[in-house]
Every structure is written in C-alpha cells, then in structure tokens.
PDB file of C-alpha atoms and ligand atoms in Angstrom:
ATOM      1  CA  UNK A   1     -16.617  -5.468   3.959  1.00 93.00           C
ATOM      2  CA  UNK A   2     -12.943  -4.634   4.470  1.00 97.00           C
ATOM      3  CA  UNK A   3     -10.888  -4.193   1.292  1.00 98.00           C
ATOM      4  CA  UNK A   4      -7.131  -3.732   1.599  1.00 98.00           C
ATOM      5  CA  UNK A   5      -5.005  -2.157  -1.127  1.00 98.00           C
ATOM      6  CA  UNK A   6      -1.327  -3.047  -1.347  1.00 98.00           C
ATOM      7  CA  UNK A   7       1.428  -2.289  -3.848  1.00 98.00           C
ATOM      8  CA  UNK A   8       4.632  -0.351  -4.354  1.00 98.00           C
ATOM      9  CA  UNK A   9       4.915   3.428  -3.937  1.00 96.00           C
ATOM     10  CA  UNK A  10       3.246   5.099  -6.887  1.00 95.00           C
ATOM     11  CA  UNK A  11       0.833   2.246  -7.589  1.00 97.00           C
ATOM     12  CA  UNK A  12      -2.050   4.640  -6.915  1.00 96.00           C
ATOM     13  CA  UNK A  13      -3.255   3.091  -3.656  1.00 97.00           C
ATOM     14  CA  UNK A  14      -4.522   6.397  -2.276  1.00 96.00           C
ATOM     15  CA  UNK A  15      -6.119   7.682  -5.487  1.00 97.00           C
ATOM     16  CA  UNK A  16      -7.730   4.357  -6.368  1.00 98.00           C
ATOM     17  CA  UNK A  17      -8.592   3.718  -2.705  1.00 98.00           C
ATOM     18  CA  UNK A  18     -10.589   6.947  -2.389  1.00 98.00           C
ATOM     19  CA  UNK A  19     -12.517   6.234  -5.598  1.00 98.00           C
ATOM     20  CA  UNK A  20     -13.115   2.603  -4.679  1.00 98.00           C
ATOM     21  CA  UNK A  21     -14.378   3.577  -1.231  1.00 98.00           C
ATOM     22  CA  UNK A  22     -16.818   6.070  -2.772  1.00 98.00           C
ATOM     23  CA  UNK A  23     -17.961   3.439  -5.280  1.00 98.00           C
ATOM     24  CA  UNK A  24     -18.578   0.869  -2.519  1.00 98.00           C
ATOM     25  CA  UNK A  25     -20.062   3.393  -0.074  1.00 98.00           C
ATOM     26  CA  UNK A  26     -17.337   2.712   2.487  1.00 98.00           C
ATOM     27  CA  UNK A  27     -14.974   4.999   4.390  1.00 98.00           C
ATOM     28  CA  UNK A  28     -11.417   5.270   3.086  1.00 98.00           C
ATOM     29  CA  UNK A  29      -8.495   4.884   5.496  1.00 98.00           C
ATOM     30  CA  UNK A  30      -4.793   5.218   4.706  1.00 98.00           C
ATOM     31  CA  UNK A  31      -2.524   3.477   7.234  1.00 98.00           C
ATOM     32  CA  UNK A  32       0.264   6.060   6.792  1.00 97.00           C
ATOM     33  CA  UNK A  33      -2.185   8.887   7.514  1.00 97.00           C
ATOM     34  CA  UNK A  34      -3.418   7.132  10.670  1.00 98.00           C
ATOM     35  CA  UNK A  35       0.186   6.669  11.854  1.00 98.00           C
ATOM     36  CA  UNK A  36       0.930  10.347  11.208  1.00 98.00           C
ATOM     37  CA  UNK A  37      -2.225  11.544  12.946  1.00 98.00           C
ATOM     38  CA  UNK A  38      -1.698   9.383  16.007  1.00 96.00           C
ATOM     39  CA  UNK A  39       1.990  10.125  16.431  1.00 96.00           C
ATOM     40  CA  UNK A  40       1.670  13.765  15.416  1.00 98.00           C
ATOM     41  CA  UNK A  41       4.710  13.250  13.195  1.00 97.00           C
ATOM     42  CA  UNK A  42       5.424  12.877   9.510  1.00 96.00           C
ATOM     43  CA  UNK A  43       6.465   9.399   8.265  1.00 96.00           C
ATOM     44  CA  UNK A  44       9.657  10.972   6.964  1.00 94.00           C
ATOM     45  CA  UNK A  45      10.508  12.255  10.463  1.00 96.00           C
ATOM     46  CA  UNK A  46       9.768   8.903  12.093  1.00 97.00           C
ATOM     47  CA  UNK A  47      12.164   7.228   9.622  1.00 95.00           C
ATOM     48  CA  UNK A  48      14.828   9.901  10.178  1.00 95.00           C
ATOM     49  CA  UNK A  49      14.646  10.015  13.983  1.00 97.00           C
ATOM     50  CA  UNK A  50      13.652   6.509  15.090  1.00 97.00           C
ATOM     51  CA  UNK A  51      14.540   4.410  12.064  1.00 96.00           C
ATOM     52  CA  UNK A  52      12.649   2.046   9.809  1.00 94.00           C
ATOM     53  CA  UNK A  53      12.238  -0.862  12.308  1.00 95.00           C
ATOM     54  CA  UNK A  54      10.415   1.479  14.708  1.00 97.00           C
ATOM     55  CA  UNK A  55       8.149   2.667  11.870  1.00 97.00           C
ATOM     56  CA  UNK A  56       7.424  -0.970  10.890  1.00 96.00           C
ATOM     57  CA  UNK A  57       6.329  -1.704  14.451  1.00 96.00           C
ATOM     58  CA  UNK A  58       3.895   1.238  14.475  1.00 97.00           C
ATOM     59  CA  UNK A  59       2.735   0.183  11.025  1.00 97.00           C
ATOM     60  CA  UNK A  60       2.113  -3.406  12.105  1.00 97.00           C
ATOM     61  CA  UNK A  61       0.013  -2.315  15.091  1.00 97.00           C
ATOM     62  CA  UNK A  62      -1.988   0.154  12.995  1.00 98.00           C
ATOM     63  CA  UNK A  63      -2.623  -2.241  10.106  1.00 98.00           C
ATOM     64  CA  UNK A  64      -3.727  -5.016  12.478  1.00 97.00           C
ATOM     65  CA  UNK A  65      -6.223  -2.710  14.111  1.00 97.00           C
ATOM     66  CA  UNK A  66      -7.573  -1.386  10.808  1.00 98.00           C
ATOM     67  CA  UNK A  67      -7.875  -4.774   9.096  1.00 97.00           C
ATOM     68  CA  UNK A  68      -9.723  -6.222  12.094  1.00 96.00           C
ATOM     69  CA  UNK A  69     -11.852  -3.073  12.444  1.00 97.00           C
ATOM     70  CA  UNK A  70     -15.025  -1.718  10.828  1.00 97.00           C
ATOM     71  CA  UNK A  71     -15.829  -1.982   7.120  1.00 98.00           C
ATOM     72  CA  UNK A  72     -13.586   0.264   5.027  1.00 98.00           C
ATOM     73  CA  UNK A  73     -11.241   0.471   2.074  1.00 98.00           C
ATOM     74  CA  UNK A  74      -7.774   0.515   3.634  1.00 98.00           C
ATOM     75  CA  UNK A  75      -4.637   1.486   1.791  1.00 98.00           C
ATOM     76  CA  UNK A  76      -1.326   0.264   3.229  1.00 98.00           C
ATOM     77  CA  UNK A  77       2.145   1.759   2.867  1.00 97.00           C
ATOM     78  CA  UNK A  78       4.174  -0.060   0.212  1.00 97.00           C
ATOM     79  CA  UNK A  79       6.386  -1.837   2.752  1.00 97.00           C
ATOM     80  CA  UNK A  80       3.697  -3.030   5.167  1.00 98.00           C
ATOM     81  CA  UNK A  81       3.741  -6.527   3.673  1.00 98.00           C
ATOM     82  CA  UNK A  82       7.443  -6.941   4.488  1.00 96.00           C
ATOM     83  CA  UNK A  83       6.463  -7.641   8.112  1.00 96.00           C
ATOM     84  CA  UNK A  84       5.656 -11.317   8.501  1.00 96.00           C
ATOM     85  CA  UNK A  85       3.145 -10.659  11.285  1.00 96.00           C
ATOM     86  CA  UNK A  86       1.319  -8.175   9.066  1.00 96.00           C
ATOM     87  CA  UNK A  87       1.210 -10.758   6.268  1.00 97.00           C
ATOM     88  CA  UNK A  88      -0.420 -13.182   8.701  1.00 97.00           C
ATOM     89  CA  UNK A  89      -3.053 -10.572   9.609  1.00 96.00           C
ATOM     90  CA  UNK A  90      -3.792 -10.095   5.897  1.00 97.00           C
ATOM     91  CA  UNK A  91      -4.414 -13.790   5.204  1.00 94.00           C
ATOM     92  CA  UNK A  92      -8.110 -14.321   4.654  1.00 86.00           C
ATOM     93  CA  UNK A  93      -8.759 -10.606   3.965  1.00 95.00           C
ATOM     94  CA  UNK A  94      -9.831  -9.116   0.618  1.00 97.00           C
ATOM     95  CA  UNK A  95      -6.380  -7.910  -0.369  1.00 98.00           C
ATOM     96  CA  UNK A  96      -6.048  -6.195  -3.744  1.00 98.00           C
ATOM     97  CA  UNK A  97      -2.572  -5.755  -5.233  1.00 98.00           C
ATOM     98  CA  UNK A  98      -2.188  -2.710  -7.461  1.00 98.00           C
ATOM     99  CA  UNK A  99       0.694  -3.519  -9.764  1.00 98.00           C
ATOM    100  CA  UNK A 100       2.781  -0.733 -11.278  1.00 98.00           C
ATOM    101  CA  UNK A 101       5.904  -1.088 -13.419  1.00 98.00           C
ATOM    102  CA  UNK A 102       9.086   0.293 -11.852  1.00 97.00           C
ATOM    103  CA  UNK A 103       9.558   3.041 -14.435  1.00 96.00           C
ATOM    104  CA  UNK A 104       6.004   4.226 -14.160  1.00 96.00           C
ATOM    105  CA  UNK A 105       6.154   4.131 -10.342  1.00 96.00           C
ATOM    106  CA  UNK A 106       9.262   6.317 -10.359  1.00 95.00           C
ATOM    107  CA  UNK A 107       7.725   8.711 -12.880  1.00 94.00           C
ATOM    108  CA  UNK A 108       4.743   9.112 -10.552  1.00 93.00           C
ATOM    109  CA  UNK A 109       6.631   9.652  -7.267  1.00 93.00           C
ATOM    110  CA  UNK A 110      10.203  10.758  -7.976  1.00 87.00           C
ATOM    111  CA  UNK A 111       9.639  14.402  -7.006  1.00 86.00           C
ATOM    112  CA  UNK A 112       7.914  13.542  -3.730  1.00 89.00           C
ATOM    113  CA  UNK A 113      10.240  14.628  -0.936  1.00 87.00           C
ATOM    114  CA  UNK A 114       8.032  13.080   1.726  1.00 88.00           C
ATOM    115  CA  UNK A 115       8.890   9.503   0.731  1.00 91.00           C
ATOM    116  CA  UNK A 116      12.018   8.474   2.650  1.00 90.00           C
ATOM    117  CA  UNK A 117      12.578   5.332   0.564  1.00 92.00           C
ATOM    118  CA  UNK A 118      13.248   7.355  -2.576  1.00 92.00           C
ATOM    119  CA  UNK A 119      16.725   8.033  -1.177  1.00 89.00           C
ATOM    120  CA  UNK A 120      17.684   4.370  -1.323  1.00 90.00           C
ATOM    121  CA  UNK A 121      20.136   3.452  -4.038  1.00 93.00           C
ATOM    122  CA  UNK A 122      18.819  -0.137  -4.150  1.00 96.00           C
ATOM    123  CA  UNK A 123      15.199   0.866  -4.725  1.00 95.00           C
ATOM    124  CA  UNK A 124      14.910  -1.145  -7.942  1.00 96.00           C
ATOM    125  CA  UNK A 125      16.101  -4.248  -6.094  1.00 97.00           C
ATOM    126  CA  UNK A 126      13.612  -3.602  -3.303  1.00 97.00           C
ATOM    127  CA  UNK A 127      10.881  -3.317  -5.941  1.00 97.00           C
ATOM    128  CA  UNK A 128      11.894  -6.665  -7.468  1.00 98.00           C
ATOM    129  CA  UNK A 129      11.954  -8.370  -4.075  1.00 98.00           C
ATOM    130  CA  UNK A 130       8.515  -7.116  -3.137  1.00 98.00           C
ATOM    131  CA  UNK A 131       6.625  -8.133  -6.279  1.00 98.00           C
ATOM    132  CA  UNK A 132       6.302 -11.838  -5.310  1.00 98.00           C
ATOM    133  CA  UNK A 133       5.309 -10.830  -1.785  1.00 98.00           C
ATOM    134  CA  UNK A 134       2.481  -8.600  -3.063  1.00 98.00           C
ATOM    135  CA  UNK A 135       1.357 -11.400  -5.356  1.00 98.00           C
ATOM    136  CA  UNK A 136       1.435 -13.959  -2.595  1.00 97.00           C
ATOM    137  CA  UNK A 137      -0.545 -11.873  -0.094  1.00 98.00           C
ATOM    138  CA  UNK A 138      -3.275 -10.692  -2.498  1.00 98.00           C
ATOM    139  CA  UNK A 139      -6.443 -12.378  -3.739  1.00 97.00           C
ATOM    140  CA  UNK A 140      -6.835  -9.952  -6.664  1.00 98.00           C
ATOM    141  CA  UNK A 141      -3.995  -8.373  -8.688  1.00 98.00           C
ATOM    142  CA  UNK A 142      -4.705  -5.473 -11.048  1.00 98.00           C
ATOM    143  CA  UNK A 143      -2.300  -3.798 -13.458  1.00 98.00           C
ATOM    144  CA  UNK A 144      -2.363   0.012 -13.264  1.00 97.00           C
ATOM    145  CA  UNK A 145       0.234   0.926 -15.907  1.00 96.00           C
ATOM    146  CA  UNK A 146      -1.077   3.528 -18.324  1.00 95.00           C
ATOM    147  CA  UNK A 147      -4.597   3.260 -16.911  1.00 96.00           C
ATOM    148  CA  UNK A 148      -6.982   5.793 -15.464  1.00 96.00           C
ATOM    149  CA  UNK A 149      -7.929   5.286 -11.809  1.00 97.00           C
ATOM    150  CA  UNK A 150     -11.651   4.885 -12.587  1.00 97.00           C
ATOM    151  CA  UNK A 151     -10.940   2.015 -14.972  1.00 98.00           C
ATOM    152  CA  UNK A 152      -8.803   0.325 -12.282  1.00 98.00           C
ATOM    153  CA  UNK A 153     -11.664   0.777  -9.797  1.00 98.00           C
ATOM    154  CA  UNK A 154     -14.171  -0.853 -12.139  1.00 98.00           C
ATOM    155  CA  UNK A 155     -11.887  -3.848 -12.616  1.00 98.00           C
ATOM    156  CA  UNK A 156     -11.434  -4.208  -8.852  1.00 98.00           C
ATOM    157  CA  UNK A 157     -15.194  -4.120  -8.249  1.00 98.00           C
ATOM    158  CA  UNK A 158     -15.796  -6.765 -10.930  1.00 98.00           C
ATOM    159  CA  UNK A 159     -13.042  -9.013  -9.637  1.00 97.00           C
ATOM    160  CA  UNK A 160     -14.100  -8.661  -5.977  1.00 97.00           C
ATOM    161  CA  UNK A 161     -17.679  -9.489  -6.937  1.00 96.00           C
ATOM    162  CA  UNK A 162     -16.472 -12.649  -8.683  1.00 96.00           C
ATOM    163  CA  UNK A 163     -14.594 -13.893  -5.618  1.00 93.00           C
ATOM    164  CA  UNK A 164     -16.095 -16.942  -3.919  1.00 88.00           C
ATOM    165  CA  UNK A 165     -17.759 -16.310  -0.564  1.00 73.00           C
TER     166      UNK A 165
HETATM  167  C1  LIG B   1       7.072   2.818   2.200  1.00 97.74           C
HETATM  168  C2  LIG B   1       6.020   3.369   1.499  1.00 97.74           C
HETATM  169  C3  LIG B   1       5.311   4.572   1.958  1.00 97.74           C
HETATM  170  C4  LIG B   1       5.436   4.753   3.474  1.00 97.74           C
HETATM  171  C5  LIG B   1       6.856   4.688   3.890  1.00 97.74           C
HETATM  172  C6  LIG B   1       7.547   3.383   3.490  1.00 97.74           C
HETATM  173  C7  LIG B   1       7.713   1.588   1.681  1.00 97.74           C
HETATM  174  O1  LIG B   1       3.937   4.479   1.617  1.00 97.74           O
HETATM  175  O2  LIG B   1       4.707   3.779   4.174  1.00 97.74           O
HETATM  176  O3  LIG B   1       7.501   5.786   3.294  1.00 97.74           O
HETATM  177  O4  LIG B   1       8.440   0.917   2.429  1.00 97.74           O
HETATM  178  O5  LIG B   1       7.485   1.256   0.484  1.00 97.74           O
HETATM  179  P1  LIG B   1       3.404   4.583   0.100  1.00 97.74           P
HETATM  180  O6  LIG B   1       3.508   3.225  -0.521  1.00 97.74           O
HETATM  181  O7  LIG B   1       1.986   5.009   0.273  1.00 97.74           O
HETATM  182  O8  LIG B   1       4.241   5.594  -0.600  1.00 97.74           O
END
C-alpha cells in the first residue's frame, strides 16, 4: 500500500508520516529528502540558485517515481500539489491531507531557516489558495490543530481502513 501525505508547511507531514509508517509496517519516504540526497544539495540552495520552477520539475519527477514505486508512506513538500502533472499522478492514490490552521502552521515553522517559502510576504495568500487544492486531491482530510501526532495517526488508520476498495 502506498499512502501519500500532503498539506502546508508545518502540518506535521514528516512527524505523522514516520509514526504512520511504523504503525503500518511500511518504510517512510520524504520527497524533499530524496531530492536533497539525489542532488546533493539543500532545497533552500536549489531555490536560491536555480529557482522554484526548476525545483518543481525535480519534485514532479521524484513524486511520480515514489507514488508509482514500492509500498511506503510518502510525505510530499507542501507545494508539490501545485503542479498539475503531479496532481494527475496523485489521482487514484491514497492521499491524506493533513490540515493545519495558518497561525498554528507559522507557530510550528517560523524559526526554520531551511524553508525558503517563509521569506514570502504573500504566504498567507498562498496558504489560502492551496487549501482547496489539498482538499480536491485528497481522499482523507484530517485536522491536526492542537492534536498530538499519535492521535492524528490513529484517525488516519481508521479512515484509511474505512475507504472502499
Ligand atoms: C514548500 C514546502 C517545503 C519544500 C519547499 C517548498 C512549499 O516542504 O518542499 O521548501 O512550496 O510549500 P514542507 O512542506 O515539508 O515544508
């Protein structure tokens, strides 16, 4: 089984993803980590040197490969779903949207200097634009605000089990 976690920065995709993978007995893979390992560069440096469109291309190729690959829990960078081709790849997959409120997301990530998007002055607008996209692409949506990761994991397992097919 391939389970894909999507959501804005700070939604807890990595933390919840690791726990969920352990719970399901699957490997955990983070698309940003794969991109960094393969390119030998930090995401922040790719953004700074080659720009966001170049990063999105690498991200699309990586996500496609992972989603079509062996069973795993896969966490995607928050902007992966902005690429239409990536959205197409995700159709039909078990995509779980981890929802986080904007204030809580910022409280969780604001001191992280490795996230290039935190420099954007229109980040709140970007957040608003992405919410319907996350909702549209996912088959399960789970609220994470004020919740412990293990409680989020239990809800995901229950909801995935209840899915048809
Ligand atoms: C991005 C989110 C980041 C990373 C990159 C761009 C985005 O991943 O892929 O900095 O566009 O929201 P996280 O969501 O894991 O922080």
